[in-house]
Coordinates of C-alpha atoms in Angstrom, one line a residue:
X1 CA -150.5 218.0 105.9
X2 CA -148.2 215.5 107.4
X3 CA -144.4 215.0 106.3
X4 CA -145.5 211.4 104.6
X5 CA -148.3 213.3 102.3
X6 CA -146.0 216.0 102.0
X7 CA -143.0 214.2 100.6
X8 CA -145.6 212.7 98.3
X9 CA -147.2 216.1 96.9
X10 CA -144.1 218.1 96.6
X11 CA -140.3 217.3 95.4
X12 CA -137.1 219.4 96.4
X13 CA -134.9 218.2 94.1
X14 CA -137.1 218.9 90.6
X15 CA -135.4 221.5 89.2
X16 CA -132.0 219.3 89.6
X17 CA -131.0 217.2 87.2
X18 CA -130.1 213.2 87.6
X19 CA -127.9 212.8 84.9
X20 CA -125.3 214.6 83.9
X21 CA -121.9 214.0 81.5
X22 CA -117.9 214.1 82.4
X23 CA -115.4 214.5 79.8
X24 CA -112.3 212.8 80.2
X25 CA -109.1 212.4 78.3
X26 CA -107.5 209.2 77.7
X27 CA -104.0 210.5 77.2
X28 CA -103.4 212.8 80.4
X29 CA -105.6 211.3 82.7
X30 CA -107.5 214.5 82.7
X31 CA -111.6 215.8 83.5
X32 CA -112.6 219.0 81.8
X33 CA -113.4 221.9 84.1
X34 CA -115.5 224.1 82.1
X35 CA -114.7 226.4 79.9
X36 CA -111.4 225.3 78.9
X37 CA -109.6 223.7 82.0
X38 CA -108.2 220.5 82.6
X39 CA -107.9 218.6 85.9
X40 CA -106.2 215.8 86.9
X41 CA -108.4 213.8 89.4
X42 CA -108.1 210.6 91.1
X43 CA -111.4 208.6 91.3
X44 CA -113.8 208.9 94.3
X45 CA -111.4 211.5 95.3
X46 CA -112.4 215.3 96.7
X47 CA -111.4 217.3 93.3
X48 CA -113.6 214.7 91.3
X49 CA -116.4 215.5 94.1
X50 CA -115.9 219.1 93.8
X51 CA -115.9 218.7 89.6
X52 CA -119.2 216.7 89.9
X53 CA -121.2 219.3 92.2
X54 CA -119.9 222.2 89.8
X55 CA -121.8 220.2 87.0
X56 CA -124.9 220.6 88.6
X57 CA -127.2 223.3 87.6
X58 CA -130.1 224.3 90.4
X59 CA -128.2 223.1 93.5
X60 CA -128.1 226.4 94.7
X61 CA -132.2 226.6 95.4
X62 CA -131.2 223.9 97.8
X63 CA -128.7 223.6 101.0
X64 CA -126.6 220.6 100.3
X65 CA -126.1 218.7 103.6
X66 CA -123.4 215.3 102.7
X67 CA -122.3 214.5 99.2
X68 CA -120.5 211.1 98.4
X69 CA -119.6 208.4 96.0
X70 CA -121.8 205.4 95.5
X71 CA -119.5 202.6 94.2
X72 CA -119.1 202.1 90.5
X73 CA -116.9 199.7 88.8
X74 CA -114.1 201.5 87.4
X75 CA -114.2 201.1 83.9
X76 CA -118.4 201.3 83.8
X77 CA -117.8 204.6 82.3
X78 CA -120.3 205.5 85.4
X79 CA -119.9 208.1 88.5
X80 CA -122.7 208.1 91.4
X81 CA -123.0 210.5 93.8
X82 CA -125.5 210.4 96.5
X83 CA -126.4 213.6 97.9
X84 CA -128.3 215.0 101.0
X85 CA -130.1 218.2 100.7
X86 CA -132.6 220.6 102.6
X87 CA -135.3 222.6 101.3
X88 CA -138.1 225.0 102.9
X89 CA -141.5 224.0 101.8
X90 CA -145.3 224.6 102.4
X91 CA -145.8 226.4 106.3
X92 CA -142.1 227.1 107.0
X93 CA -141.5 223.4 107.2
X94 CA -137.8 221.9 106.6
X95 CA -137.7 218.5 104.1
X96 CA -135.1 216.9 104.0
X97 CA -133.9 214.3 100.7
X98 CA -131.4 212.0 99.5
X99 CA -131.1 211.3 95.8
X100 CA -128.7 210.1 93.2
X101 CA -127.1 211.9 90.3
X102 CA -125.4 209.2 87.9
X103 CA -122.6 210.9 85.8
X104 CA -121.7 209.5 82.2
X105 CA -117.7 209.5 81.6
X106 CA -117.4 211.0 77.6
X107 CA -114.0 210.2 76.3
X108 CA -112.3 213.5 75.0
X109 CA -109.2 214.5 73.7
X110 CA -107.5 217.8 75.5
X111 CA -105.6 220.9 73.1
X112 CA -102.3 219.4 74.6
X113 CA -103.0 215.8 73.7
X114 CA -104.2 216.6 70.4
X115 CA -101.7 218.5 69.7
X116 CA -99.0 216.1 70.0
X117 CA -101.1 213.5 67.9
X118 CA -101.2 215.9 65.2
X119 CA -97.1 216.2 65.2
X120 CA -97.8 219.9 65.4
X121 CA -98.3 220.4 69.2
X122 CA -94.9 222.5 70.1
X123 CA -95.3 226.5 70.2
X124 CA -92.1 227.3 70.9
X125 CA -88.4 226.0 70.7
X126 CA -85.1 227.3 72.4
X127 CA -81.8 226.6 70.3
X128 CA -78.8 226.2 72.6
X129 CA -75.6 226.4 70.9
X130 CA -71.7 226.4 71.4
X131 CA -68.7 226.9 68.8
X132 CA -66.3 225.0 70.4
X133 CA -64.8 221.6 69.6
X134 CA -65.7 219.6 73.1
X135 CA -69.2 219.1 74.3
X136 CA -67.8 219.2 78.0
X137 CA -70.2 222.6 78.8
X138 CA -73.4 220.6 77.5
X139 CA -72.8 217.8 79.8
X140 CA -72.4 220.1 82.5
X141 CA -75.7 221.8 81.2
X142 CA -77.4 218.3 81.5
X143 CA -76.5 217.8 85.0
X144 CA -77.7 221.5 85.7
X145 CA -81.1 220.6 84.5
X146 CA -81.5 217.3 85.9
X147 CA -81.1 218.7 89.7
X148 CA -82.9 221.7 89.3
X149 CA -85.6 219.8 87.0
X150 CA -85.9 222.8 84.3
X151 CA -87.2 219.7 81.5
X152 CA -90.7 219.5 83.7
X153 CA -92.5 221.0 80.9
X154 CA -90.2 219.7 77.9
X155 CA -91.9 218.2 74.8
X156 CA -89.0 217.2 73.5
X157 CA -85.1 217.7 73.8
X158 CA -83.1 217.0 70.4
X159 CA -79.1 216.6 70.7
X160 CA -78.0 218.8 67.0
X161 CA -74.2 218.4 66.4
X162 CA -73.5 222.3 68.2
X163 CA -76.3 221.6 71.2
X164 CA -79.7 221.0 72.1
X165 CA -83.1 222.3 70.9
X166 CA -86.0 222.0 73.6
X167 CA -89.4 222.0 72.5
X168 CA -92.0 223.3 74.7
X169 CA -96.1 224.0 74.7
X170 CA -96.0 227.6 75.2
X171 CA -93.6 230.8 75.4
X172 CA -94.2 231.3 79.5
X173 CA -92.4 227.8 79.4
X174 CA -89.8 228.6 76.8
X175 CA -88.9 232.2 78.7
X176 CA -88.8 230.6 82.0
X177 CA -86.1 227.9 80.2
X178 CA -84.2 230.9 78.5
X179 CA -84.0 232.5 82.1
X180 CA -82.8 229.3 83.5
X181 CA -79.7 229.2 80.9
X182 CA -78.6 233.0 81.8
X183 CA -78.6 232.5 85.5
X184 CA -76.4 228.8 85.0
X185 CA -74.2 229.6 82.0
X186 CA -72.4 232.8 80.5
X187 CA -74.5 233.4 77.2
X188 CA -76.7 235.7 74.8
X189 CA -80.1 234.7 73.1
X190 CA -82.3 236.3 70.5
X191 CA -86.0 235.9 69.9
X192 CA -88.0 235.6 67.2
X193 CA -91.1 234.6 66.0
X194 CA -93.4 233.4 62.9
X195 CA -96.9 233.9 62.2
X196 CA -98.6 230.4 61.1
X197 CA -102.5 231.4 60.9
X198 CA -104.6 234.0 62.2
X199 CA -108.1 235.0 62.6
X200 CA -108.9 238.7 60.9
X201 CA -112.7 238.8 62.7
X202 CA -111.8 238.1 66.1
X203 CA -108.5 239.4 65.9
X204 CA -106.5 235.8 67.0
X205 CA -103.1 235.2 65.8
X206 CA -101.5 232.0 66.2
X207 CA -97.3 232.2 66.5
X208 CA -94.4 229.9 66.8
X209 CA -91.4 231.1 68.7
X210 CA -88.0 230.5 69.0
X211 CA -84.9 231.9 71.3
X212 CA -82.1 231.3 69.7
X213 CA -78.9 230.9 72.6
X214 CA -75.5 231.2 72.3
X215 CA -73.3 230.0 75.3
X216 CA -69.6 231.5 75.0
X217 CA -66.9 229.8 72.9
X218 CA -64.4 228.7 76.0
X219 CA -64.9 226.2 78.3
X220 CA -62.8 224.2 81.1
X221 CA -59.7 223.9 80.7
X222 CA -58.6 226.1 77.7
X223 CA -56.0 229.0 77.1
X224 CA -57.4 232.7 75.2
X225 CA -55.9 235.4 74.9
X226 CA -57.4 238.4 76.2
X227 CA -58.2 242.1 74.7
X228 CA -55.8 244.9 75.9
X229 CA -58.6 246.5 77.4
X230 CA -60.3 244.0 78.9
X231 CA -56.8 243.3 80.6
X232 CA -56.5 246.5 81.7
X233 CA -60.3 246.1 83.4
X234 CA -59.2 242.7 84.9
X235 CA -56.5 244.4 87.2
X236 CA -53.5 244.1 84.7
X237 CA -53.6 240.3 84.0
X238 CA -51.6 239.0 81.3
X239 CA -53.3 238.2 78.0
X240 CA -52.4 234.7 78.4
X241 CA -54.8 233.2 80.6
X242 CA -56.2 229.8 81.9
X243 CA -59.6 228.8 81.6
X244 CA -59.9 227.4 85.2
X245 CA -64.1 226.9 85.5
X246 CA -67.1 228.3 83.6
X247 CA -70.4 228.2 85.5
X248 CA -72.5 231.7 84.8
X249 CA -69.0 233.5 85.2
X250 CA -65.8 232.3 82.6
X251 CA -63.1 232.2 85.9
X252 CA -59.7 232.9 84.6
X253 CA -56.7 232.5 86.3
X254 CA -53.1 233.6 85.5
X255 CA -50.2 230.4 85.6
X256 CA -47.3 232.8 85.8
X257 CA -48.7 235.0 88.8
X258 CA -52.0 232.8 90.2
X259 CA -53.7 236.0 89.5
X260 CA -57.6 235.1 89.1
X261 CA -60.7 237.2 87.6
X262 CA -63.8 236.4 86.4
X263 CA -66.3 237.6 83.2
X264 CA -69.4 237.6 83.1
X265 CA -71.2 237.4 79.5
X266 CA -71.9 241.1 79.5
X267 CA -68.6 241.6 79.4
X268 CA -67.5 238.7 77.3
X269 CA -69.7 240.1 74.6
X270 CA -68.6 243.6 74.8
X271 CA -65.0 242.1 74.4
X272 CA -65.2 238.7 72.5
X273 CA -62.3 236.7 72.9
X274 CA -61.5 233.2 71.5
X275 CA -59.9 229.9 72.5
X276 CA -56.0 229.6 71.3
X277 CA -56.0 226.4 72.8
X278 CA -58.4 223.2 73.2
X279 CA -57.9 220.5 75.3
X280 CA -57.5 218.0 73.0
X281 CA -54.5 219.7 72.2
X282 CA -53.1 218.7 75.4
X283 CA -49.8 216.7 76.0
X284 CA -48.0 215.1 78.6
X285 CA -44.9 216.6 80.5
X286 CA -42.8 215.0 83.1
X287 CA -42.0 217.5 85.9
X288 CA -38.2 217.0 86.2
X289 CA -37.4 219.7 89.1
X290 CA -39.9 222.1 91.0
X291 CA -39.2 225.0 93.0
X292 CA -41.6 227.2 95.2
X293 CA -42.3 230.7 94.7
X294 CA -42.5 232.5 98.2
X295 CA -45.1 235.8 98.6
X296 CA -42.4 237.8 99.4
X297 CA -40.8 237.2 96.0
X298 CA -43.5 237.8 93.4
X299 CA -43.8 241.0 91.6
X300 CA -46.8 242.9 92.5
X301 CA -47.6 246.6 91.2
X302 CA -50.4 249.3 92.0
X303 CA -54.0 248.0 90.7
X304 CA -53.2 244.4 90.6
X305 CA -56.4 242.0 90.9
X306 CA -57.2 239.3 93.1
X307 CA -54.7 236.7 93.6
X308 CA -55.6 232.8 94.2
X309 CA -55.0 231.4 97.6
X310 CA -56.1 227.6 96.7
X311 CA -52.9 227.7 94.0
X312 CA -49.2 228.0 95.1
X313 CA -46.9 229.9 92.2
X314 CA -43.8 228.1 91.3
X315 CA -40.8 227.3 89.1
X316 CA -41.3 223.8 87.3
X317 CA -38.7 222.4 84.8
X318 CA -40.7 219.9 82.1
X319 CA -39.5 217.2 79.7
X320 CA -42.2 216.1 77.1
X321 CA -43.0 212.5 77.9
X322 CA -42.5 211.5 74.5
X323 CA -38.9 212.5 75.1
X324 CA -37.7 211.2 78.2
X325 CA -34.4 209.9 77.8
X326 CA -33.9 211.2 74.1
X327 CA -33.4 214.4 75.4
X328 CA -32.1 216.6 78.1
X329 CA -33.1 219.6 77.1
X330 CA -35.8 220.7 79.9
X331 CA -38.0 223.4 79.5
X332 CA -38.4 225.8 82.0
X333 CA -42.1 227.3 82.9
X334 CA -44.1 228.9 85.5
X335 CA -47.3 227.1 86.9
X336 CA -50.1 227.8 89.3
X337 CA -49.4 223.8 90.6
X338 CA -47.4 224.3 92.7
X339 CA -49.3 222.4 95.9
X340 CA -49.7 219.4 94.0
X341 CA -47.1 219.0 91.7
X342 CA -43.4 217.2 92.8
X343 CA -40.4 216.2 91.1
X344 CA -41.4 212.4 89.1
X345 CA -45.4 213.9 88.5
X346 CA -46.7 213.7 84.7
X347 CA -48.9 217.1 83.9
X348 CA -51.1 217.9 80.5
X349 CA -50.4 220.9 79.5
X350 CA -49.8 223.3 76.2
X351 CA -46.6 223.9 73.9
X352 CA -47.0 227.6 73.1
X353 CA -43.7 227.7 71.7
X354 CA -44.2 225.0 69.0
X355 CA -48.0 225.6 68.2
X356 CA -49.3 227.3 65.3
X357 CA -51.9 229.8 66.7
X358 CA -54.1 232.3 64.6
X359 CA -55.4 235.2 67.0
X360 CA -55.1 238.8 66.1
X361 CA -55.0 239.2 70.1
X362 CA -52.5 236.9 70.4
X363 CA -50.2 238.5 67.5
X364 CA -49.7 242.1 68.9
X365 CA -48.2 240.3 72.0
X366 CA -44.4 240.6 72.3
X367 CA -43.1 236.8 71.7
X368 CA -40.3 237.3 74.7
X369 CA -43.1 237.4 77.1
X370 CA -45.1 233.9 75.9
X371 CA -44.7 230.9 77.7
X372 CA -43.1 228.0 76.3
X373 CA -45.7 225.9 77.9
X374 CA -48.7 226.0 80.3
X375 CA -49.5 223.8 82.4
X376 CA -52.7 222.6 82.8
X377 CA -53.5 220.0 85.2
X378 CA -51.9 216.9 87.0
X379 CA -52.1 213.4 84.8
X380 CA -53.2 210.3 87.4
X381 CA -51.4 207.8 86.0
X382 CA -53.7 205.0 84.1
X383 CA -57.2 206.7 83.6
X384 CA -58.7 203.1 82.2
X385 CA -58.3 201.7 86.0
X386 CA -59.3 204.6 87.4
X387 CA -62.7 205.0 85.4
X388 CA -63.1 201.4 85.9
X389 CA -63.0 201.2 89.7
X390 CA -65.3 204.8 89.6
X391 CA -67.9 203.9 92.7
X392 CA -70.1 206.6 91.4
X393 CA -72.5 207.5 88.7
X394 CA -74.9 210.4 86.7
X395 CA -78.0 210.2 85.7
X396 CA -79.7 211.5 82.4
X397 CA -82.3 212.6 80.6
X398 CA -85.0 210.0 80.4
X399 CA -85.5 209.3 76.7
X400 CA -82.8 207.5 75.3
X401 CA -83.3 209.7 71.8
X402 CA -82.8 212.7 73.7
X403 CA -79.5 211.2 75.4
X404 CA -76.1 213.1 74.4
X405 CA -73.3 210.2 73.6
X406 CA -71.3 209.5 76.7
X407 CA -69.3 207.3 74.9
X408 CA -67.1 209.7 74.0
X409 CA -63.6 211.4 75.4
X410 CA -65.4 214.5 76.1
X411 CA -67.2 212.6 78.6
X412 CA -65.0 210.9 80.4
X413 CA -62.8 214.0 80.8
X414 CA -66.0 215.4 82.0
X415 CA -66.2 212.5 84.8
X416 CA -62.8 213.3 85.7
X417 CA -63.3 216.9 85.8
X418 CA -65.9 216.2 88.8
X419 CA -63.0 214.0 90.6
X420 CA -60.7 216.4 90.7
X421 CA -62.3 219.8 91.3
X422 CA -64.9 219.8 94.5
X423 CA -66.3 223.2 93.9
X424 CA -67.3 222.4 90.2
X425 CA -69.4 219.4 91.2
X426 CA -71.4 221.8 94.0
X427 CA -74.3 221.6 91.3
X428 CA -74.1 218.2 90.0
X429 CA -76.3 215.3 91.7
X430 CA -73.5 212.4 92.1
X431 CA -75.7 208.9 92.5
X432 CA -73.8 205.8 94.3
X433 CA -73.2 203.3 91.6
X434 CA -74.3 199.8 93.4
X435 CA -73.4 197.8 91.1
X436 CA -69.5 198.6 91.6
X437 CA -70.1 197.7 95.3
X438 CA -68.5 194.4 94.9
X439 CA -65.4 195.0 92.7
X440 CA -62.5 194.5 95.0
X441 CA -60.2 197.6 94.1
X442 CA -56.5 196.8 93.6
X443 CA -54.5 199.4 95.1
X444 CA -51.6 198.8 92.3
X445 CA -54.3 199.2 89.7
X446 CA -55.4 202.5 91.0
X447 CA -51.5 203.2 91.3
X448 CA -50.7 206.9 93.2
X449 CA -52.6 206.9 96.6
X450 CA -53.5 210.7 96.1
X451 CA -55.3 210.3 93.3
X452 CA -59.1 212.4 93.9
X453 CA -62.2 210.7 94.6
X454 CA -65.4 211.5 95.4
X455 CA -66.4 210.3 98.8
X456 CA -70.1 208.4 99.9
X457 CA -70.8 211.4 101.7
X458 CA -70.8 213.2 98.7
X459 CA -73.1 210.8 96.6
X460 CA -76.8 210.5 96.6
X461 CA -79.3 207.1 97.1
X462 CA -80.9 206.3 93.8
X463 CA -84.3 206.1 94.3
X464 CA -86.0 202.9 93.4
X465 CA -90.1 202.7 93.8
X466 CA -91.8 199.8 93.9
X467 CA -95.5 198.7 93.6
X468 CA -96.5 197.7 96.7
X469 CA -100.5 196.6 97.1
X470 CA -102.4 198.8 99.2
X471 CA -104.0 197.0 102.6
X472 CA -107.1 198.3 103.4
X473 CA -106.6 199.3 107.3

């Protein structure tokens, strides 16, 4: 029989079928890979070629030589693919034939999509919280996520007035966000879970969980007073101590010896301590004389921890600015300041002496051995001009609902934080703000010449993408 006969008597492709059915979801952008699996795809692309062969029962009696797209318009609702395929036939002899499968695109709805229709789509939640009067640590927490893009797989983030609750899909999501959290930030978390249906013939329970996670009560900037045994594991620092940073250690740091330690939440837990003092409770001073403290001079003693090289110890007499020239009564301190701090500087810190403070730590301590004040950090002069010629910018999360309010002082103070301490802004992505390029910046407004700033090497290119039309080359 000749090939012409023979393509007429018998027919490779019978047992393969020319029609077929694709179900797509509108609201991912997804194909279903059978059983339960969904795909995203781009059209005449080399997944959606693969997805259309896998569709095709009896292709494997035949070798398939070229597959491709035949042109459709897009929103036909119609996918052709033209394949090439050999078969053996009557005598040993190879035929070879082209044909077309045509492809029907089925709209349906994927678990995840209808889920979140149904207002009923998230499987488990994580509860951040923090007892402590400023939000400075959840700002920082933002930042955290935003470079190392832990909300990927976030339903939804919802600001509560002690933190954030993030919804997610699935507890492998959740977990991985709880894991984030303990490697960033010094806290605790508990887990729970609540049976919402289940299935008593094939054994199929349906759960919602939650991680409930507590970050420690302290955060930059504050005075605690510590344990007696946890001072006594610290390398005999005094009780009195300086919050200096938190990250996923609280760093303390001694004023009256520049002696530093650090705690991690372990510890923190094992011996729970609380803020004395907040920094709203800050106030101005106006360093009237300074004197350095050399090496040779401070009092050391067997076991003593690590001592800060970044901070100089000195003497620092302080008038409340409230007071200058009412009074001449200075106060006499010792600060950790010492290398930035001259005679004429203003300086937030504490009054111990005149404060009203409810600590049972803080209560066994003899009274002869409290400072009067502590000081805290250098004051820059006008902080309106400063924040008004700031060349540089953070971003957030996306959806304005899930924003924190940056309109508060917490935030600002959190800006400024970031100015003033290089190390702490390590893990923050700093953005250039453009739009400030063209502000001409008074040096009088901006005052004192030392005052920190972040420089352009320091700050990242926002990324701005734009639709371009693709040319067909």
């Amino acid at each position: 029989m000749c090939v012409a006969c023979l393509r007429t008597q018998v027919d490779i492709t019978e047992g393969i079928p020319k029609q077929a059915t694709l179900h797509f979801c509108k609201g991912c952008e997804r194909y279903l890979q059978p059983p339960s699996e969904w795909v995203p795809c781009a059209l005449e692309s080399r997944e959606l070629l693969s997805l259309c062969l896998k569709k095709l029962k009896g292709l494997n009696r035949v070798k398939l030589v070229d597959a491709g797209f035949v042109w459709t318009e897009p929103h036909s609702k119609r996918i052709k693919v033209k394949l090439t395929v050999h078969a053996e036939v009557l005598g040993g002899a190879i035929l070879q034939q082209v044909f077309v499968v045509e492809y029907t695109v089925n709209h349906q709805m994927c678990d995840d999509c209808h889920r979140s229709e149904a207002q009923d789509y998230w499987r488990a939640l994580v509860q951040v919280r923090q007892k402590a009067e400023n939000k400075k640590t959840f700002y920082y927490l933002e930042q955290l996520i935003l470079k190392h893009k832990a909300h990927e797989h976030t339903l939804g983030i919802k600001p509560i007035h002690e933190g954030l609750d993030f919804f997610y899909p699935t507890e492998a999501y959740a977990r991985k966000m709880v894991d984030f959290l303990v490697s960033v930030l010094p806290c605790r978390y508990q887990h729970s879970r609540k049976l919402i249906s289940h299935d008593i013939h094939s054994n199929i329970y349906n759960y919602k969980f939650t991680y409930s996670v507590e970050i420690v009560p302290v955060s930059k900037d504050s005075v605690v007073c510590l344990p007696q045994k946890l001072t006594n594991q610290l390398g005999g620092i005094s009780p009195v101590c300086l919050v200096h940073r938190v990250t996923n250690f609280i760093h303390l740091i001694d004023p009256a010896t520049t002696q530093i330690a650090e705690v991690n939440s372990t510890v923190f837990w094992r011996y729970p301590f609380d803020s004395i003092c907040n920094p709203k409770q800050m106030t101005e001073y106006i360093v009237m004389d300074i004197d350095l403290i050399l090496s040779k001079d401070r009092k050391t003693f067997p076991g003593q921890g690590a001592v800060s090289n970044k901070h100089i110890l000195a003497d620092v007499w302080v008038v409340k600015a409230s007071e200058l020239g009412l009074t001449e009564n200075t106060v006499h301190t010792r600060t950790h300041l010492g290398h930035i701090l001259k005679p004429g500087d203003s300086a937030l810190g504490y009054a111990l002496g005149d404060s009203n403070i409810n600590d049972p730590n803080f209560e066994k301590l003899d009274t002869n051995k409290i400072p009067d004040v502590i000081l805290v950090r250098k004051h820059y002069g006008d902080k309106g001009a400063r924040r008004r010629f700031r060349n540089w910018k953070l971003k957030h999360l996306a959806e304005e609902s899930t924003n924190l309010n940056t309109a508060t002082n917490d935030y600002l103070e959190f800006l400024d934080d970031l100015e003033e301490d290089p190390t702490y802004r390590q893990n923050v992505n700093i953005f250039r703000d453009k739009s400030k390029d063209q502000i001409a910046v008074d040096v009088d407004d901006l005052g004192d010449e030392t005052i920190p700033r972040i420089t352009l090497d320091e700050m990242l290119d926002d990324l701005n993408l734009e639709d371009v039309q693709m040319q067909e080359t």
